[in-house]
PDB file of C-alpha atoms in Angstrom:
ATOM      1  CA  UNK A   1     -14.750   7.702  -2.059  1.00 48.00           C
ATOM      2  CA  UNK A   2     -15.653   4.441  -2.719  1.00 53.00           C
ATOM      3  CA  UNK A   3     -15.609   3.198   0.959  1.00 92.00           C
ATOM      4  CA  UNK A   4     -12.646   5.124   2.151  1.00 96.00           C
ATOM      5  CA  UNK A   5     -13.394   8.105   4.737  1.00 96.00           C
ATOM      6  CA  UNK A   6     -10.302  10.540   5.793  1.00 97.00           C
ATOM      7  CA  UNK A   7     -10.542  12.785   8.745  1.00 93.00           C
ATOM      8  CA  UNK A   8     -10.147  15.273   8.924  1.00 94.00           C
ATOM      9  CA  UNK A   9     -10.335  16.577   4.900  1.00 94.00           C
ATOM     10  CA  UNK A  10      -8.001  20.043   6.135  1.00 95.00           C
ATOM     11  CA  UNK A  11      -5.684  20.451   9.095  1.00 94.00           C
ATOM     12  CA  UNK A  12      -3.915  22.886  10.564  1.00 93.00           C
ATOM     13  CA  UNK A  13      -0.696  22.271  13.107  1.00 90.00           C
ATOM     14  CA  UNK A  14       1.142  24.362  15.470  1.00 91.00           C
ATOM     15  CA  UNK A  15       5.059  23.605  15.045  1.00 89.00           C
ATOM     16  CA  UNK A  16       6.298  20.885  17.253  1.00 88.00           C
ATOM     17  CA  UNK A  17       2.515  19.284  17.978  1.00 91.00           C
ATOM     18  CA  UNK A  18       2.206  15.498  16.606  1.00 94.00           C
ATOM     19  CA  UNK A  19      -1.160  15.023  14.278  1.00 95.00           C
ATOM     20  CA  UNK A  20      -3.103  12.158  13.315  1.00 96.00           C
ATOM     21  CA  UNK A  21      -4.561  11.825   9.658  1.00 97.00           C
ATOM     22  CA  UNK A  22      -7.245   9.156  10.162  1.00 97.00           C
ATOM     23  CA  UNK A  23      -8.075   6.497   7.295  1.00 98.00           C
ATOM     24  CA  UNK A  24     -11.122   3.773   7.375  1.00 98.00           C
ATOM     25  CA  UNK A  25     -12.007   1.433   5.163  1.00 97.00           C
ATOM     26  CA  UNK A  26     -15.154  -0.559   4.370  1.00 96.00           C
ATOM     27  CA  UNK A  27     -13.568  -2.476   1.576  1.00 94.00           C
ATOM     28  CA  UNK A  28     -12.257  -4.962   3.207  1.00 94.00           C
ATOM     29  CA  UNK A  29      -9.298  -4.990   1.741  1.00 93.00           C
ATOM     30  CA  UNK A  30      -6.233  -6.218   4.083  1.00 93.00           C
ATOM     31  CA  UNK A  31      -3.447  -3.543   1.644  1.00 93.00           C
ATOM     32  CA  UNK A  32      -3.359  -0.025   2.760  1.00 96.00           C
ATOM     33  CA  UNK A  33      -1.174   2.927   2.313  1.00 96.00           C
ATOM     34  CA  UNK A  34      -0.342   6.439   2.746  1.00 97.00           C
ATOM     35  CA  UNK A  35       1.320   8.860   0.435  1.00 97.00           C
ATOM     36  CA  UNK A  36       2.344  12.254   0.449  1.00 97.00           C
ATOM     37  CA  UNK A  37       2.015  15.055  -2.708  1.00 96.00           C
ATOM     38  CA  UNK A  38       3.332  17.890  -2.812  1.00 95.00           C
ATOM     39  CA  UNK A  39       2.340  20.902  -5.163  1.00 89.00           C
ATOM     40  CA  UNK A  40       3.098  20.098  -8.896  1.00 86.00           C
ATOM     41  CA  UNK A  41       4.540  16.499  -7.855  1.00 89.00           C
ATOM     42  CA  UNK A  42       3.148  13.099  -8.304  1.00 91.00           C
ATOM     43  CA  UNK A  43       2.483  10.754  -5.074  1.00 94.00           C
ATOM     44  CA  UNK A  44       5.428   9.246  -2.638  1.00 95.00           C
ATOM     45  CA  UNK A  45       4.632   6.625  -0.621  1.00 95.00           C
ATOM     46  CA  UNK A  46       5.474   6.898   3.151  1.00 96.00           C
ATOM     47  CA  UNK A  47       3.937   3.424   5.054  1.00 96.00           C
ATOM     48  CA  UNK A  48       1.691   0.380   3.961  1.00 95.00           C
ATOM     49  CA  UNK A  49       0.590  -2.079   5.566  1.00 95.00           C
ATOM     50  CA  UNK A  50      -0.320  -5.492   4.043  1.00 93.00           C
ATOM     51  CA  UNK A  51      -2.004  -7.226   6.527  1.00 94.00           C
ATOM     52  CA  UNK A  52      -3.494  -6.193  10.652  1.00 96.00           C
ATOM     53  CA  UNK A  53      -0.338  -5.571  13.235  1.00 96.00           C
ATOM     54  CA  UNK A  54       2.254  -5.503   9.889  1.00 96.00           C
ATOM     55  CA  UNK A  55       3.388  -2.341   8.094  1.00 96.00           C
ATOM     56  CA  UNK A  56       6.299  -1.521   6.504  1.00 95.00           C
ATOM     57  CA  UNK A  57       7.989   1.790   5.397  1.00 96.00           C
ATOM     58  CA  UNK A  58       7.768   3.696   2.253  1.00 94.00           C
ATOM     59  CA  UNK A  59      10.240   6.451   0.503  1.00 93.00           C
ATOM     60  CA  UNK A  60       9.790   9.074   2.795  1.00 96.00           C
ATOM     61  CA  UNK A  61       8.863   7.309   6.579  1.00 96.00           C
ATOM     62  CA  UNK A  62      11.189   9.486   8.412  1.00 96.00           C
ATOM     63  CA  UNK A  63       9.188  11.891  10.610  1.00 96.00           C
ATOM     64  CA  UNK A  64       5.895   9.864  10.206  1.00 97.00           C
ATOM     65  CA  UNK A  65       4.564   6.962  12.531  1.00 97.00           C
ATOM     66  CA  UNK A  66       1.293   3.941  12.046  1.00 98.00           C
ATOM     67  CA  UNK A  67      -0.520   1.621  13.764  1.00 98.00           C
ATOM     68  CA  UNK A  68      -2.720  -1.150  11.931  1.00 98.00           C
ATOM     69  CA  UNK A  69      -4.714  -2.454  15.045  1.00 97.00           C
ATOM     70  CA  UNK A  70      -7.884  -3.389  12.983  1.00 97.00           C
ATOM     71  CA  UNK A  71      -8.448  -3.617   9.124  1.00 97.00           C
ATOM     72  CA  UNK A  72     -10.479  -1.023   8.967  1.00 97.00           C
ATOM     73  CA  UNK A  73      -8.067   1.897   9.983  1.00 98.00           C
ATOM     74  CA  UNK A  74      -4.395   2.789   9.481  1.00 98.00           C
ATOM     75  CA  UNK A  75      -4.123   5.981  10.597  1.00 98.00           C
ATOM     76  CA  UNK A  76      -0.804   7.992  10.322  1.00 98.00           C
ATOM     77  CA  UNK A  77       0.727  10.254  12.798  1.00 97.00           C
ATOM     78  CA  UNK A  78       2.895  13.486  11.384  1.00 96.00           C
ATOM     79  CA  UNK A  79       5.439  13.811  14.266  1.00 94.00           C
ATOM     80  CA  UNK A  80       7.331  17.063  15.030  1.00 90.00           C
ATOM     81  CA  UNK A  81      10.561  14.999  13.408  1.00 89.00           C
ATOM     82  CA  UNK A  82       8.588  16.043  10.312  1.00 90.00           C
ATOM     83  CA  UNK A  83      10.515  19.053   9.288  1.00 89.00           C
ATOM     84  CA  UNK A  84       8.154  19.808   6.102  1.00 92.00           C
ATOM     85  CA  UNK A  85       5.159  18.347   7.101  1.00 94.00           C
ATOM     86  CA  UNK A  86       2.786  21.102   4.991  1.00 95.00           C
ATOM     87  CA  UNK A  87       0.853  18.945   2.172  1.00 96.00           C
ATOM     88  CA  UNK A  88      -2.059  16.511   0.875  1.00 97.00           C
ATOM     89  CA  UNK A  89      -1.515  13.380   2.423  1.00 98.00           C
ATOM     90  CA  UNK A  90      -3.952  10.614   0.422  1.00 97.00           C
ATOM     91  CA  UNK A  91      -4.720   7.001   1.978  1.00 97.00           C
ATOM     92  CA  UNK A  92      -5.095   3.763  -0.200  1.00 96.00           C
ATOM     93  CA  UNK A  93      -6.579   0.449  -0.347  1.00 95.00           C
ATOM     94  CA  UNK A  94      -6.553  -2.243  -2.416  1.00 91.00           C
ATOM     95  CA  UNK A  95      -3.863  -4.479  -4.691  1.00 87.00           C
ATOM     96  CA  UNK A  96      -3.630  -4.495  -8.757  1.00 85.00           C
ATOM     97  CA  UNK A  97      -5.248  -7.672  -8.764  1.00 80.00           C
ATOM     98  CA  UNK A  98      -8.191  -5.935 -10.584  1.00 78.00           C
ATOM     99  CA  UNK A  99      -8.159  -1.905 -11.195  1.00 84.00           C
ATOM    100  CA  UNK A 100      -5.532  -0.738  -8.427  1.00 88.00           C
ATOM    101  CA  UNK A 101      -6.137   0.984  -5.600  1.00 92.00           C
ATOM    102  CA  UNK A 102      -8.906   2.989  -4.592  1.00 94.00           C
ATOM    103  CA  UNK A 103      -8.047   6.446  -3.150  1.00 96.00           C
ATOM    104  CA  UNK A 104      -9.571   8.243  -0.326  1.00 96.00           C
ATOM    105  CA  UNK A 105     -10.384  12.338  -0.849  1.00 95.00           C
ATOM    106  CA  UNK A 106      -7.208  13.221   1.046  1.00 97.00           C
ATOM    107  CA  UNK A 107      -6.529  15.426   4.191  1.00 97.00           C
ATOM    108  CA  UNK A 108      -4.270  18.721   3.207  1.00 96.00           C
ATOM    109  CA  UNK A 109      -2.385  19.317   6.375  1.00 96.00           C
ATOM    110  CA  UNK A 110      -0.913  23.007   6.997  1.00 95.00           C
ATOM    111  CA  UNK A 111       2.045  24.459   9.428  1.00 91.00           C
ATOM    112  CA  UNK A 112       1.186  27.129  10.933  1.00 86.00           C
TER     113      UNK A 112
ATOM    114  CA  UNK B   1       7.932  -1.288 -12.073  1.00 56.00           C
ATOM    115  CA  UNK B   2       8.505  -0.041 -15.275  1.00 59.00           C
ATOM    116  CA  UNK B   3       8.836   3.831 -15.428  1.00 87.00           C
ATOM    117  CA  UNK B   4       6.657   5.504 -17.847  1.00 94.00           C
ATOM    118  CA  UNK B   5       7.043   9.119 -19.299  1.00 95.00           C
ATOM    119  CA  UNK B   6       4.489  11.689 -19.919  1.00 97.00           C
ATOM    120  CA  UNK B   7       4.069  15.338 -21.090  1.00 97.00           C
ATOM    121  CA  UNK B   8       3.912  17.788 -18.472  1.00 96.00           C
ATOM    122  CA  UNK B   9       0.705  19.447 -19.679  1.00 97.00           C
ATOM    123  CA  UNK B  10      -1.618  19.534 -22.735  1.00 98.00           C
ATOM    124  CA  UNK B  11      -4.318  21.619 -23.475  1.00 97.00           C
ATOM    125  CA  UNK B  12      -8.147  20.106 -25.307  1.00 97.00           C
ATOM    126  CA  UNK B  13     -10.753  22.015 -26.621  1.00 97.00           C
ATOM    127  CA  UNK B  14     -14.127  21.566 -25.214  1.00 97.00           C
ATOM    128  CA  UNK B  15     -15.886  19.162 -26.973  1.00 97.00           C
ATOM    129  CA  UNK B  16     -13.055  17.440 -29.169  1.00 97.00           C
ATOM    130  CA  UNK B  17     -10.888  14.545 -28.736  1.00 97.00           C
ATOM    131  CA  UNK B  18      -8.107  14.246 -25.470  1.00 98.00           C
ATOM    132  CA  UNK B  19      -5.138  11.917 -26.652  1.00 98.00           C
ATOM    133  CA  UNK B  20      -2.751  11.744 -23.877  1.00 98.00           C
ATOM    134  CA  UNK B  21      -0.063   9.775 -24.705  1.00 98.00           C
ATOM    135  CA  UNK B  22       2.154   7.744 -22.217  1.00 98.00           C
ATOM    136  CA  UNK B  23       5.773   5.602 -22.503  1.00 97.00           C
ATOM    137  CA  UNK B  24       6.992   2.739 -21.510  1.00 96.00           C
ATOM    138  CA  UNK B  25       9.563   1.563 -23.216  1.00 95.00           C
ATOM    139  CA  UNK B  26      10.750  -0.443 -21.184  1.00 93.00           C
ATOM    140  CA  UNK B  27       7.669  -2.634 -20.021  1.00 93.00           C
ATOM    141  CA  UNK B  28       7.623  -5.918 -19.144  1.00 91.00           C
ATOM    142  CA  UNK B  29       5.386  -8.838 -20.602  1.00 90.00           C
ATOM    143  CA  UNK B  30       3.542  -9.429 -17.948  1.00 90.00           C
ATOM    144  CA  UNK B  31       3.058  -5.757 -16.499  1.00 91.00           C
ATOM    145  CA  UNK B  32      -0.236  -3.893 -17.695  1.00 93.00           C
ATOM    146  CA  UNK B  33      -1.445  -0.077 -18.390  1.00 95.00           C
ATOM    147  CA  UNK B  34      -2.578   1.532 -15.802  1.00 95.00           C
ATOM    148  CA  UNK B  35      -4.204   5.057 -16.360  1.00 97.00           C
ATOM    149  CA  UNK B  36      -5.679   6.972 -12.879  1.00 97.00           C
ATOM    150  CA  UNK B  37      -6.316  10.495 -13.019  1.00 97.00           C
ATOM    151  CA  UNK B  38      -6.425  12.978 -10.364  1.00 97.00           C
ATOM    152  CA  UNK B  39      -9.008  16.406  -9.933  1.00 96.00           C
ATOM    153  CA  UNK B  40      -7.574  19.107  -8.026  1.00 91.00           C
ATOM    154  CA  UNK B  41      -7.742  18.473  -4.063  1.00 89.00           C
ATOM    155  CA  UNK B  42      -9.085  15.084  -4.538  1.00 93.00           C
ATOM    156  CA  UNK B  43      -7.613  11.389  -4.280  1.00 95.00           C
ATOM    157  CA  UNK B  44      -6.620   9.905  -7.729  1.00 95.00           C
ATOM    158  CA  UNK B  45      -9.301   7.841  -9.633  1.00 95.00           C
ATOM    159  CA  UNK B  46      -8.938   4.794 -11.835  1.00 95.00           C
ATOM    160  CA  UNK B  47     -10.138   4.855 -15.493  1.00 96.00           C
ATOM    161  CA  UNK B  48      -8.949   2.249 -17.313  1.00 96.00           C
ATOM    162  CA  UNK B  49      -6.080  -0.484 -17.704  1.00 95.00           C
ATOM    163  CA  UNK B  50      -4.548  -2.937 -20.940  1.00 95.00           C
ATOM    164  CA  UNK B  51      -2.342  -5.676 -21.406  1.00 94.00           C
ATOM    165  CA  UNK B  52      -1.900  -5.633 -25.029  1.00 93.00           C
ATOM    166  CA  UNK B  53      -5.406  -5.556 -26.360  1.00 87.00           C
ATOM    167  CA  UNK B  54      -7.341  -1.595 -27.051  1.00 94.00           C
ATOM    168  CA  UNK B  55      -9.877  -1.149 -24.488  1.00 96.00           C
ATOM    169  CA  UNK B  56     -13.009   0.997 -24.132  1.00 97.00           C
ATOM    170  CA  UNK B  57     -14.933   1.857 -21.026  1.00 95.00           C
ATOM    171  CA  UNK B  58     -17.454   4.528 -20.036  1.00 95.00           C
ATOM    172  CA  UNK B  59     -14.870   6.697 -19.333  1.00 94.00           C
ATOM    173  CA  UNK B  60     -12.047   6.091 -21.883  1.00 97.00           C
ATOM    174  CA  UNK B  61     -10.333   4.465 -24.680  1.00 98.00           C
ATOM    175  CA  UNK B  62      -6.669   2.981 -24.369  1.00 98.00           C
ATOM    176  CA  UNK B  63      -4.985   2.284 -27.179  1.00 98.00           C
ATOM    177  CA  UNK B  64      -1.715   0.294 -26.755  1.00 97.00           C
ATOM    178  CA  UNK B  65       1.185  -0.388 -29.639  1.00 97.00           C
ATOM    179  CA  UNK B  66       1.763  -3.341 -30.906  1.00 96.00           C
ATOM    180  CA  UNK B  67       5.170  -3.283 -29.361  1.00 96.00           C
ATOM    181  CA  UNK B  68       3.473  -2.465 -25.885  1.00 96.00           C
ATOM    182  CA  UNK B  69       6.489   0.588 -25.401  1.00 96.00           C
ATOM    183  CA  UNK B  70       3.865   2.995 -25.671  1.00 97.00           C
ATOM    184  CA  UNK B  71       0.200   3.940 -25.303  1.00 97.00           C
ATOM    185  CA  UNK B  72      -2.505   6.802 -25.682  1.00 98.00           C
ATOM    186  CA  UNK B  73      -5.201   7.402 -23.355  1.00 98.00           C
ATOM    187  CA  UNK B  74      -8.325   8.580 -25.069  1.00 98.00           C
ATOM    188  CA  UNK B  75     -11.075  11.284 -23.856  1.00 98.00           C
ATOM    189  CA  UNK B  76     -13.129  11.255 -26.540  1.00 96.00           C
ATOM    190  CA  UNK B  77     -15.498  14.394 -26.202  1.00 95.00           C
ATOM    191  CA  UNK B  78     -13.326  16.178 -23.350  1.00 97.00           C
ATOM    192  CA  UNK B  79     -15.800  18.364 -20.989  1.00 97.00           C
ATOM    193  CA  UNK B  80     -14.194  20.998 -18.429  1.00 97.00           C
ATOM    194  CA  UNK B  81     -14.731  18.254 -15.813  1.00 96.00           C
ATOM    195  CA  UNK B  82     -12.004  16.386 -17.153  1.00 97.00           C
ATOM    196  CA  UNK B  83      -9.630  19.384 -16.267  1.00 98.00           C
ATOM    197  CA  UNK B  84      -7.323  16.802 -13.991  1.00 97.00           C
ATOM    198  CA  UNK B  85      -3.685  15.246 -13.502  1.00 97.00           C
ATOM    199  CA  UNK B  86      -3.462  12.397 -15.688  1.00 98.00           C
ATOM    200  CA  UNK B  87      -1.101   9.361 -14.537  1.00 97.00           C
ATOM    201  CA  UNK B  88      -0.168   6.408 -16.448  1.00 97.00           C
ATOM    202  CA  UNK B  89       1.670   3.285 -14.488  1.00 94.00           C
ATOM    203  CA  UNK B  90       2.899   0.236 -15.479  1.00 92.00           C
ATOM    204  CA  UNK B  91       2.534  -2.742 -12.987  1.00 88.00           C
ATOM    205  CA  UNK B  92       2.249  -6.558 -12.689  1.00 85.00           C
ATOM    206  CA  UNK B  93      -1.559  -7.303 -11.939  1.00 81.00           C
ATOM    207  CA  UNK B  94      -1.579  -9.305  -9.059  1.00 79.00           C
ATOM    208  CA  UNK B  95      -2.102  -9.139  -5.580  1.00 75.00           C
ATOM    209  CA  UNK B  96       1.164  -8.857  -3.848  1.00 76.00           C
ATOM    210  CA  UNK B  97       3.010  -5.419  -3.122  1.00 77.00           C
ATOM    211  CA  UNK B  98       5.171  -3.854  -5.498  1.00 74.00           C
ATOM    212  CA  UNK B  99       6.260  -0.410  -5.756  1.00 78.00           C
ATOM    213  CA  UNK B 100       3.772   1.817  -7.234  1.00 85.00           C
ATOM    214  CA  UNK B 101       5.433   4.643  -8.766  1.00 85.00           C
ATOM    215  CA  UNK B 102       2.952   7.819  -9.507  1.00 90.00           C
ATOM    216  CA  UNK B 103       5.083   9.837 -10.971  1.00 89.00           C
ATOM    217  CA  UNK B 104       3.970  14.206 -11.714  1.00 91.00           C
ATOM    218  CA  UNK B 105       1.841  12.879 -14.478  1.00 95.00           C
ATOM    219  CA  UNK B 106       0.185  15.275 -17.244  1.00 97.00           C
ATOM    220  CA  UNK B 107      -1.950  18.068 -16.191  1.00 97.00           C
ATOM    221  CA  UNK B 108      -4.653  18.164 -19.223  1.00 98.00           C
ATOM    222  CA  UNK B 109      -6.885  21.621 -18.923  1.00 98.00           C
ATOM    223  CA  UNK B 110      -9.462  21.264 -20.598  1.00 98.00           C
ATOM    224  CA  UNK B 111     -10.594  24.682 -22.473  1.00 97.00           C
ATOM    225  CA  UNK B 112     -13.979  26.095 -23.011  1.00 95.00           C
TER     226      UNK B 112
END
């Protein structure tokens, strides 16, 4: 994954539990982000974060929380506000300075 | 960000030539070709990106009009690994944020 781990890679909630998708980073790259993809669709972006202690919301923050505490590691917390929180949430770092981001290998989250 | 628009799906034979094409009518001088694709469960992955020039890689060949509305990504001996979601994006290079739009993309199966 070129440097970026996600944790766990599948997930499974109880309704009305909050879950944290972890992302780290060894790039050192300051950008991060987290999208959402649903079956058949392409990627929406819910948070990034551009710098430590600064993010800012995507398309689709509603129901979803972040933190950026360290460069490392944004990780994103699915609240229970999240009414259709099943799908494969994908982390990002980088800018289009050179060849875009680089994508983690995704957590797929599931409702249960 | 320029939008872009791509075929839904296409099917290759084993062996020959992939030619996904890709528009962008609407692109901006200073915004490049950007193609990532995707395997199944996994994060996207970059392959290759133009200005206005054809360029070749390990991976791919992008070919780019001369009026820069439109391009064709190139597979040229397609193998069942490149069964994957195909997106193209237009973008400036650079490294502040701008909206990164991944849209559904084309789902290429590659046949044996």
């Amino acid at each position: 994954d070129g440097g970026i781990t996600q944790s766990p890679k599948y997930l499974f909630r109880k309704e009305g539990q909050n879950v944290t998708l972890s992302c780290e980073q060894n790039l050192n790259h300051d950008a991060m982000y987290w999208y959402r993809q649903d079956p058949g669709q392409g990627l929406r972006l819910i948070y990034y974060s551009q710098i430590v202690n600064d993010f800012q919301k995507g398309d689709i923050a509603e129901g979803y929380s972040v933190s950026r505490e360290k460069k490392e590691s944004f990780p994103l917390t699915v609240t229970s506000a999240q009414k259709n929180p099943t799908a494969f949430y994908l982390c990002a770092v980088g800018t289009f300075a050179n060849y875009g981001y680089t994508f983690g290998s995704g957590t797929r989250l599931t409702v249960v | 960000d320029a939008k872009t628009t791509q075929p839904t799906s296409m099917d290759c034979a084993e062996g020959r030539a992939a030619n996904l094409p890709c528009n962008h009518s609407t692109i901006s001088g200073n915004e490049y070709v950007y193609w990532y694709r995707q395997i199944h469960s996994q994060g996207p992955q970059y392959i290759i990106h133009g200005l206005k020039n054809n360029e070749t890689n390990e991976m791919a060949s992008l070919i780019i009009t001369e009026d820069r509305k439109s391009s064709t990504l190139i597979l040229p001996h397609a193998t069942l690994r490149d069964t994957a979601v195909y997106y193209c994006i237009v973008r400036v290079a650079g490294t502040s944020y701008d909206k990164v739009i991944f849209g559904p993309g084309t789902s290429l199966s590659v046949i044996p």
